[in-house]
XYZ file of C-alpha atoms in Angstrom:
579
model
C 70.181 152.465 96.765
C 72.695 154.696 94.937
C 71.841 157.469 92.475
C 72.981 155.477 89.456
C 70.240 152.867 90.033
C 68.369 151.807 86.908
C 65.155 153.591 85.976
C 61.736 152.499 87.177
C 60.930 150.464 84.106
C 63.274 147.741 85.397
C 62.510 145.423 88.271
C 65.651 145.512 90.372
C 66.574 143.598 93.512
C 69.910 144.506 95.155
C 71.242 142.883 98.302
C 73.356 144.902 100.774
C 75.278 143.788 103.808
C 72.913 145.661 106.098
C 69.713 144.331 104.501
C 67.259 142.963 106.980
C 66.683 139.237 107.263
C 63.250 139.375 105.711
C 64.412 141.272 102.647
C 64.658 139.431 99.351
C 68.080 137.903 98.701
C 69.614 138.870 95.373
C 73.021 139.845 94.132
C 71.790 141.924 91.236
C 69.132 140.953 88.743
C 67.280 142.906 86.129
C 64.575 141.113 84.105
C 61.587 141.800 81.904
C 63.258 144.465 79.843
C 61.059 147.396 78.868
C 60.933 148.894 75.385
C 61.761 152.312 76.933
C 65.081 151.170 78.382
C 67.303 154.129 79.260
C 70.868 154.496 77.992
C 72.230 154.703 81.543
C 70.861 151.272 82.524
C 73.470 148.824 83.771
C 74.671 146.558 80.975
C 73.498 142.944 81.109
C 75.884 140.030 81.106
C 73.450 137.940 79.058
C 69.867 138.124 77.816
C 67.380 135.264 78.016
C 64.727 135.440 75.298
C 61.520 133.463 75.764
C 58.955 134.246 73.101
C 58.318 137.993 73.146
C 59.778 138.455 76.632
C 63.425 139.321 77.322
C 65.189 138.837 80.647
C 68.359 140.953 81.185
C 70.425 138.927 83.638
C 73.758 139.438 85.355
C 76.124 136.640 86.164
C 75.329 135.445 89.599
C 76.516 132.729 91.898
C 72.893 131.952 92.781
C 71.902 131.324 89.172
C 74.951 129.254 88.432
C 74.675 127.290 91.679
C 71.059 126.230 91.272
C 70.663 125.802 87.496
C 72.958 123.427 85.683
C 71.760 124.723 82.308
C 72.558 128.358 83.105
C 75.922 127.362 84.559
C 76.885 125.722 81.276
C 75.669 128.703 79.261
C 77.702 131.112 81.411
C 80.781 128.933 81.111
C 80.428 128.839 77.345
C 80.017 132.629 77.300
C 83.366 133.172 79.022
C 85.217 131.547 76.120
C 83.414 133.534 73.437
C 83.836 137.299 73.038
C 81.148 137.586 70.398
C 78.337 139.871 71.585
C 75.751 137.613 69.983
C 76.660 134.896 72.435
C 75.073 136.958 75.210
C 71.612 136.095 73.900
C 70.235 132.808 75.212
C 67.108 131.395 73.624
C 64.939 129.349 75.976
C 61.867 129.288 73.749
C 61.120 125.629 74.515
C 61.129 125.923 78.294
C 57.965 124.336 79.766
C 55.603 127.027 81.014
C 57.279 129.770 79.010
C 58.311 133.120 80.474
C 56.042 132.770 83.483
C 57.713 129.557 84.613
C 61.198 130.988 84.018
C 60.343 134.057 86.092
C 59.346 131.846 89.025
C 62.557 129.848 88.669
C 64.657 133.058 88.747
C 62.737 134.282 91.771
C 63.480 131.010 93.488
C 67.187 131.402 92.765
C 67.236 134.809 94.459
C 64.951 133.953 97.363
C 61.995 136.021 96.191
C 58.774 134.624 97.570
C 56.123 133.264 95.233
C 53.248 130.836 95.717
C 53.238 127.187 94.653
C 49.722 125.922 93.917
C 48.076 122.803 92.530
C 47.727 124.743 89.293
C 51.428 125.559 88.800
C 53.258 122.755 90.589
C 53.505 120.674 87.402
C 54.779 123.724 85.540
C 57.504 124.226 88.146
C 58.494 120.571 88.100
C 58.868 120.604 84.314
C 60.716 123.944 84.328
C 63.072 122.642 87.018
C 63.715 119.577 84.874
C 64.501 121.770 81.857
C 66.752 124.186 83.789
C 68.392 121.298 85.655
C 67.471 122.765 89.034
C 67.876 119.465 90.854
C 69.709 118.129 93.893
C 72.698 117.446 91.691
C 73.498 121.163 91.680
C 72.066 122.373 94.963
C 70.378 120.938 98.015
C 66.701 121.740 98.514
C 66.492 122.957 94.931
C 63.347 123.903 92.996
C 62.648 120.339 91.830
C 62.745 119.094 95.418
C 60.508 121.892 96.699
C 57.926 121.385 93.967
C 57.924 117.605 94.368
C 57.404 117.969 98.101
C 54.395 120.195 97.485
C 53.028 117.694 94.965
C 53.290 114.885 97.472
C 52.031 116.667 100.591
C 49.493 119.143 99.206
C 48.423 118.422 95.630
C 47.874 114.680 95.769
C 45.912 114.390 98.995
C 42.303 114.393 97.776
C 40.313 113.754 94.600
C 39.638 117.338 93.529
C 43.185 118.661 93.926
C 44.570 115.537 92.262
C 42.252 116.061 89.274
C 43.291 119.719 89.020
C 46.935 118.715 89.034
C 46.315 115.981 86.487
C 44.506 118.403 84.194
C 47.451 120.820 84.311
C 49.655 117.993 82.988
C 47.942 118.270 79.588
C 50.012 121.381 78.795
C 53.297 119.636 79.464
C 52.994 116.372 77.594
C 54.980 114.269 76.942
C 57.462 115.624 79.535
C 54.971 115.298 82.417
C 54.387 111.684 81.435
C 58.100 110.944 81.109
C 58.629 112.378 84.601
C 55.892 110.031 85.936
C 53.823 112.988 87.130
C 50.789 111.860 85.127
C 50.902 108.346 86.510
C 51.252 109.576 90.084
C 48.176 111.763 89.640
C 46.226 108.969 87.935
C 46.984 106.505 90.720
C 45.750 108.905 93.392
C 42.603 109.783 91.422
C 41.814 106.093 90.852
C 42.339 105.280 94.530
C 40.128 108.135 95.722
C 37.436 107.298 93.146
C 37.343 103.653 94.217
C 37.052 104.682 97.850
C 34.211 107.085 97.072
C 32.354 104.480 95.023
C 32.443 102.062 97.959
C 32.069 104.555 100.819
C 30.577 107.846 99.542
C 31.353 110.942 101.576
C 29.108 113.314 99.635
C 25.700 113.423 98.030
C 24.832 112.268 95.435
C 26.885 109.113 95.937
C 28.256 109.259 92.366
C 29.504 112.837 92.649
C 33.041 111.590 92.106
C 32.151 110.317 88.618
C 31.020 113.749 87.430
C 34.255 115.324 88.706
C 36.218 113.215 86.229
C 34.913 115.348 83.363
C 37.697 117.904 83.895
C 40.326 115.629 82.327
C 40.815 114.638 78.690
C 39.707 111.226 77.310
C 43.304 109.915 77.296
C 43.636 110.550 81.028
C 40.176 109.072 81.633
C 41.338 105.868 79.976
C 44.331 105.763 82.319
C 42.055 106.340 85.315
C 39.678 103.563 84.234
C 42.602 101.183 83.737
C 43.977 102.017 87.182
C 40.548 101.578 88.788
C 40.203 98.145 87.196
C 43.628 97.225 88.521
C 42.425 98.218 91.984
C 39.397 95.935 91.730
C 36.595 98.292 90.643
C 33.602 96.365 89.272
C 31.957 96.883 85.887
C 29.100 98.886 87.364
C 31.472 101.406 88.925
C 33.443 101.759 85.704
C 30.220 102.118 83.713
C 29.059 104.916 86.015
C 32.379 106.708 85.570
C 32.296 106.553 81.764
C 28.604 107.467 81.476
C 28.859 110.443 83.821
C 32.008 111.635 82.074
C 30.313 111.606 78.668
C 27.167 113.310 79.927
C 29.164 116.107 81.542
C 31.571 116.574 78.648
C 28.949 116.344 75.869
C 25.924 117.755 77.645
C 24.292 119.143 74.505
C 24.786 115.925 72.511
C 23.882 113.520 75.312
C 20.936 115.025 77.198
C 19.511 113.193 80.214
C 16.338 112.399 78.273
C 16.248 110.495 75.022
C 15.581 113.559 72.928
C 16.440 117.236 73.113
C 14.222 120.141 72.116
C 16.497 121.509 69.398
C 19.435 120.197 67.404
C 22.800 120.986 69.029
C 25.549 122.941 67.340
C 28.114 120.837 65.527
C 31.805 121.605 65.871
C 35.114 120.041 64.961
C 36.203 120.069 68.604
C 33.126 118.083 69.603
C 33.766 115.572 66.841
C 37.396 115.142 67.857
C 36.499 114.807 71.526
C 33.758 112.275 70.818
C 35.993 110.145 68.605
C 38.693 110.219 71.272
C 36.217 109.165 73.938
C 34.832 106.284 71.889
C 38.310 105.100 70.927
C 39.170 104.466 74.599
C 35.881 102.808 75.554
C 36.622 99.320 76.929
C 34.516 96.796 75.027
C 34.618 94.250 77.837
C 32.627 96.551 80.131
C 28.857 96.398 79.774
C 27.666 99.955 79.276
C 23.974 100.964 79.328
C 22.523 100.447 75.866
C 20.648 103.736 76.047
C 23.962 105.509 76.585
C 25.563 103.669 73.663
C 22.623 104.571 71.408
C 22.962 108.238 72.349
C 26.663 108.084 71.545
C 25.912 106.535 68.166
C 23.330 109.187 67.353
C 25.925 111.845 68.228
C 28.479 110.243 65.897
C 25.898 110.202 63.100
C 25.074 113.854 63.715
C 28.752 114.878 63.763
C 29.576 112.661 60.765
C 32.309 110.867 62.667
C 34.664 108.315 61.196
C 33.585 104.871 60.018
C 35.724 103.197 62.675
C 33.894 105.147 65.375
C 30.493 104.035 64.029
C 31.545 100.415 63.722
C 32.857 100.200 67.276
C 29.591 101.497 68.711
C 27.504 99.284 66.430
C 29.373 96.191 67.615
C 28.967 97.226 71.238
C 25.205 97.747 70.809
C 24.790 94.429 68.970
C 26.307 92.623 71.962
C 23.596 93.896 74.322
C 20.737 94.338 71.835
C 18.440 92.076 73.855
C 18.389 94.834 76.504
C 17.125 97.435 74.039
C 13.640 98.869 73.868
C 11.955 100.530 70.917
C 12.962 103.958 72.188
C 16.648 103.043 72.019
C 16.389 102.096 68.349
C 14.429 105.260 67.624
C 17.193 107.252 69.304
C 19.588 106.016 66.635
C 17.146 106.365 63.748
C 15.700 109.822 64.314
C 17.512 113.117 64.171
C 17.518 115.594 67.054
C 14.278 117.147 65.768
C 12.538 113.721 65.884
C 11.265 114.267 62.340
C 13.616 112.575 59.890
C 15.005 109.047 59.795
C 18.792 109.242 59.445
C 20.320 106.146 61.043
C 18.873 103.138 59.199
C 22.310 102.055 57.962
C 23.517 101.768 61.545
C 20.324 99.938 62.540
C 20.921 97.396 59.770
C 24.540 96.895 60.844
C 23.478 96.403 64.464
C 20.784 93.864 63.581
C 23.145 92.025 61.233
C 25.769 91.875 63.948
C 23.245 90.495 66.414
C 22.078 87.789 63.994
C 25.690 86.789 63.301
C 26.367 86.633 67.030
C 23.382 84.347 67.584
C 24.436 82.087 64.707
C 27.909 81.696 66.156
C 26.546 81.092 69.646
C 24.271 78.257 68.433
C 26.522 76.795 65.775
C 24.256 77.884 62.922
C 21.400 75.651 64.136
C 18.179 77.360 63.000
C 16.088 75.553 65.609
C 18.291 76.708 68.472
C 18.422 80.207 67.047
C 14.618 80.323 66.783
C 14.161 79.227 70.394
C 16.797 81.598 71.767
C 15.309 83.878 74.397
C 17.420 86.843 73.353
C 16.434 86.336 69.696
C 12.735 86.269 70.541
C 13.115 89.436 72.636
C 14.936 91.302 69.869
C 12.458 90.149 67.186
C 9.508 91.530 69.159
C 11.339 94.809 69.730
C 12.312 95.187 66.071
C 8.791 94.357 64.835
C 7.388 97.134 67.031
C 10.165 99.461 65.900
C 9.381 98.779 62.220
C 5.753 99.601 62.879
C 6.789 102.951 64.366
C 9.002 104.016 61.463
C 6.518 102.738 58.843
C 4.590 106.012 59.026
C 7.511 107.987 57.600
C 6.553 109.131 54.119
C 10.179 109.174 52.961
C 10.844 105.568 53.949
C 11.368 103.649 50.719
C 10.086 100.134 50.096
C 13.607 98.728 49.845
C 14.644 100.179 53.216
C 11.466 98.953 54.862
C 11.943 95.443 53.477
C 15.642 95.405 54.432
C 14.950 96.150 58.098
C 11.718 94.183 58.470
C 13.042 91.070 56.716
C 16.473 90.841 58.294
C 15.676 87.930 60.615
C 15.347 84.312 59.475
C 11.754 83.318 58.686
C 11.869 80.550 61.284
C 12.251 82.822 64.312
C 8.595 83.902 64.395
C 5.717 81.580 65.239
C 3.202 84.166 64.042
C 3.758 87.132 61.755
C 1.010 89.259 63.276
C 3.362 92.064 64.364
C 4.934 92.125 60.911
C 1.497 92.261 59.321
C 0.635 95.224 61.505
C 3.813 97.021 60.378
C 3.090 96.187 56.729
C -0.459 97.466 56.994
C 0.754 100.704 58.594
C 3.294 101.171 55.817
C 0.715 100.543 53.064
C -1.685 103.014 54.651
C 1.048 105.666 54.940
C 2.088 105.092 51.296
C -1.154 104.831 49.294
C 0.511 105.506 45.925
C 2.382 102.192 45.724
C 1.733 100.069 42.667
C 0.920 96.350 42.790
C 4.538 95.219 42.477
C 5.683 97.532 45.276
C 2.880 96.278 47.479
C 3.885 92.677 46.818
C 7.508 93.507 47.668
C 6.399 95.160 50.886
C 4.319 92.137 51.868
C 7.154 89.741 51.041
C 8.596 90.212 54.540
C 5.695 88.266 56.068
C 4.132 84.863 55.483
C 0.326 85.104 55.183
C 0.081 81.438 56.164
C 1.719 82.250 59.533
C -0.912 84.799 60.539
C -3.249 84.049 63.409
C -6.934 83.576 62.628
C -7.756 87.108 63.762
C -5.009 88.567 61.589
C -6.093 86.520 58.555
C -9.683 87.615 59.052
C -8.532 91.230 59.084
C -6.300 90.654 56.044
C -9.141 89.083 54.042
C -11.022 92.394 54.256
C -7.983 94.628 53.829
C -8.243 96.331 50.447
C -4.736 97.745 50.797
C -3.146 94.326 50.397
C -2.204 93.014 46.948
C -4.381 90.274 45.386
C -1.803 87.536 45.940
C -1.836 88.057 49.713
C -5.631 88.086 49.787
C -5.768 84.787 47.926
C -3.242 83.191 50.260
C -5.193 84.111 53.359
C -8.516 83.027 51.872
C -7.294 79.710 50.459
C -5.598 78.790 53.707
C -8.801 79.272 55.665
C -10.742 77.331 53.027
C -8.228 74.481 53.255
C -8.540 74.376 57.024
C -12.330 74.358 56.819
C -12.356 71.417 54.392
C -9.959 69.553 56.656
C -11.805 70.350 59.885
C -13.629 66.999 59.953
C -10.486 64.925 59.465
C -8.630 63.357 62.371
C -5.201 63.904 60.863
C -4.869 67.696 60.770
C -1.212 67.463 59.757
C -2.306 67.161 56.147
C -3.010 70.895 56.227
C 0.642 71.617 56.765
C 1.651 69.000 54.189
C -0.463 70.706 51.557
C 1.011 74.154 52.175
C 3.621 73.805 49.419
C 0.964 72.644 46.944
C -1.256 75.483 48.105
C 1.410 78.066 47.389
C 1.759 76.742 43.823
C -1.976 76.943 43.263
C -2.018 80.463 44.602
C 0.612 81.611 42.126
C -1.323 80.109 39.209
C -4.642 81.445 40.403
C -3.186 84.888 41.004
C -1.948 84.979 37.435
C -5.346 83.831 36.146
C -7.146 86.377 38.280
C -5.009 89.178 36.887
C -5.614 87.950 33.350
C -9.322 87.765 34.102
C -9.371 91.370 35.214
C -7.429 92.431 32.122
C -9.865 90.617 29.822
C -12.842 92.214 31.505
C -11.342 95.635 30.974
C -10.627 94.822 27.344
C -14.189 93.552 26.876
C -15.664 96.731 28.314
C -13.558 98.826 25.964
C -14.602 96.709 22.999
C -18.281 97.010 23.848
C -17.973 100.766 24.029
C -16.170 100.811 20.699
C -18.854 98.624 19.029
C -21.598 100.851 20.373
C -19.979 103.871 18.795
C -19.560 102.057 15.456
C -23.228 100.973 15.392
C -24.373 104.539 15.797
C -22.151 106.105 13.137
C -21.664 103.385 10.470
C -23.716 101.142 8.224
C -24.777 97.645 9.240
C -22.285 96.048 6.813
C -19.303 97.733 8.429
C -20.458 96.853 11.931
C -20.596 93.069 11.386
C -16.844 92.592 11.535
C -16.417 94.088 14.996
C -19.400 92.019 16.178
C -17.720 88.872 14.807
C -14.483 89.802 16.526
C -16.359 90.521 19.736
C -17.957 87.090 19.577
C -14.525 85.441 19.324
C -13.203 87.364 22.326
C -16.325 86.538 24.347
C -15.939 82.786 23.675
C -12.312 82.839 24.856
C -13.225 84.781 27.937
C -16.093 82.390 28.720
C -13.731 79.403 28.631
C -11.338 81.146 30.987
C -14.164 82.154 33.315
C -15.477 78.562 33.442
C -12.006 77.313 34.337
C -11.686 79.877 37.114
C -15.202 79.511 38.540
C -14.197 77.047 41.255
C -11.566 79.532 42.497
C -13.521 82.747 42.186
C -12.114 85.050 44.843
C -15.241 87.144 45.160
C -17.270 84.125 46.181
C -14.707 83.144 48.800
C -14.509 86.660 50.179
C -18.296 86.778 50.427
C -18.367 83.384 52.129
C -15.777 84.368 54.730
C -17.353 87.732 55.345
C -20.692 86.108 56.161
C -19.130 83.724 58.659
C -20.064 84.601 62.208
C -16.933 85.310 64.201
C -16.389 87.039 67.544
C -15.120 90.615 67.364
C -11.332 90.761 67.726
C -8.738 93.509 68.111
C -7.725 95.411 65.008
C -4.369 95.093 63.263
C -4.366 98.401 61.416
C -3.640 101.983 62.196
C -7.206 102.963 61.323
């Protein structure tokens, strides 16, 4: 190399006639200009600026022969003497300065490595620089495409790596069909592994899919379905993908030890994943419930919640109590946060059953799936009833969501009601009656009614209903036609309402009488006999009215009935209370 060679802060390749065969081929190229450029450096014919990097390039047959874009730029430069025209801005080249450097090296025969990580970058850069067969045989686009076909897309892992690298070059990589080529190979390899596993565990392939974004996963799932993959295989792929990608939000167990950290990226990723979930594929309900809990925790969009709620409602008969608790409880398992979603799910299930049976209440009541869900929900209500912050309205909304005809006995509801009343001892009489409105005391089994008749937590109206029903059955026990018991239920309910009102009035009068007696006693001690006669006369009037009311109510005295039932000899049965 001659003495006037550029300083060391340039990378210079110069070809001579005596250069050995293995030497790099270059006419003369200087690139990656340094900030300490010397004044005696050879002047550049044009400068390519990509971001913060400048490439000082000399006109070269190699550049012009292999890149249609550079050939046009050089041709335009020859007709313009303005110095500013020497600066070429390639800021939008795919892959940036790194990709352009590889393209220039290719033009001058400088060796560099093509890998599964940069092959997409080279393909997109070649497309941008127009380094195709149109300008030169065996050009960069051809070389990179050959590597993609023979090296990158030969197995599942390398295909996934290549597909992941496409994310940086969208939408160009998709327009060039690179994404679809990768997706087709991944889907084919995944289907083969699902049918004939080559590694352990057999579903290892599903966990490898977590390296791609949700949009690409949706393309893979679609391609797998086109190739005949069954619902179970697709379900495994989606479940494993979510568990790997959202490991802290979707732990293997139902609950995690501590609440995960919330982030915008997690929320965006989760919403993207749920948006591409195929609704016609049956996914495990436990997985769907975990997804819904994650959306509640991350405060995701309403559309995201609704899609999951509809999906869970479709397979609600497969749910267990733990699945519903997964939605309801936060990650600390202490606070109830998802009752709105639970209500939407149950409402969706009831609507689905109504449509399936044409609104026929009898068919709905005998539906196997309905009976399964009712038992699950009754147990679930009993579990959440212990929460001190659970209001009466929320309890009644969840517990009373099903039609009254779907249950033959309300024993499980009574158990939940009793648990709630015990956990909330400060409820007044009206709140207790509202709580008990979700069950029908006349649909309790004998054991449950016996327990209810001694349950002091229940409001008076419920006690009277249970006691009167047993009394009615006892008086009808000797009759052949026992159907009259059911025929008198409506009349019985009317009597109970009247008697409940009278019983409350009776209690109020007794309290008033006790107060009056105390007041009279005080007046007799501190006043003359003449002034005490008027209160005694008033007391006499009140006593006469109370006596008439008591005589009218004697035949329905609840204390006598309670005493009668309590003395009846019955076998010991299981308890229906928390205590």
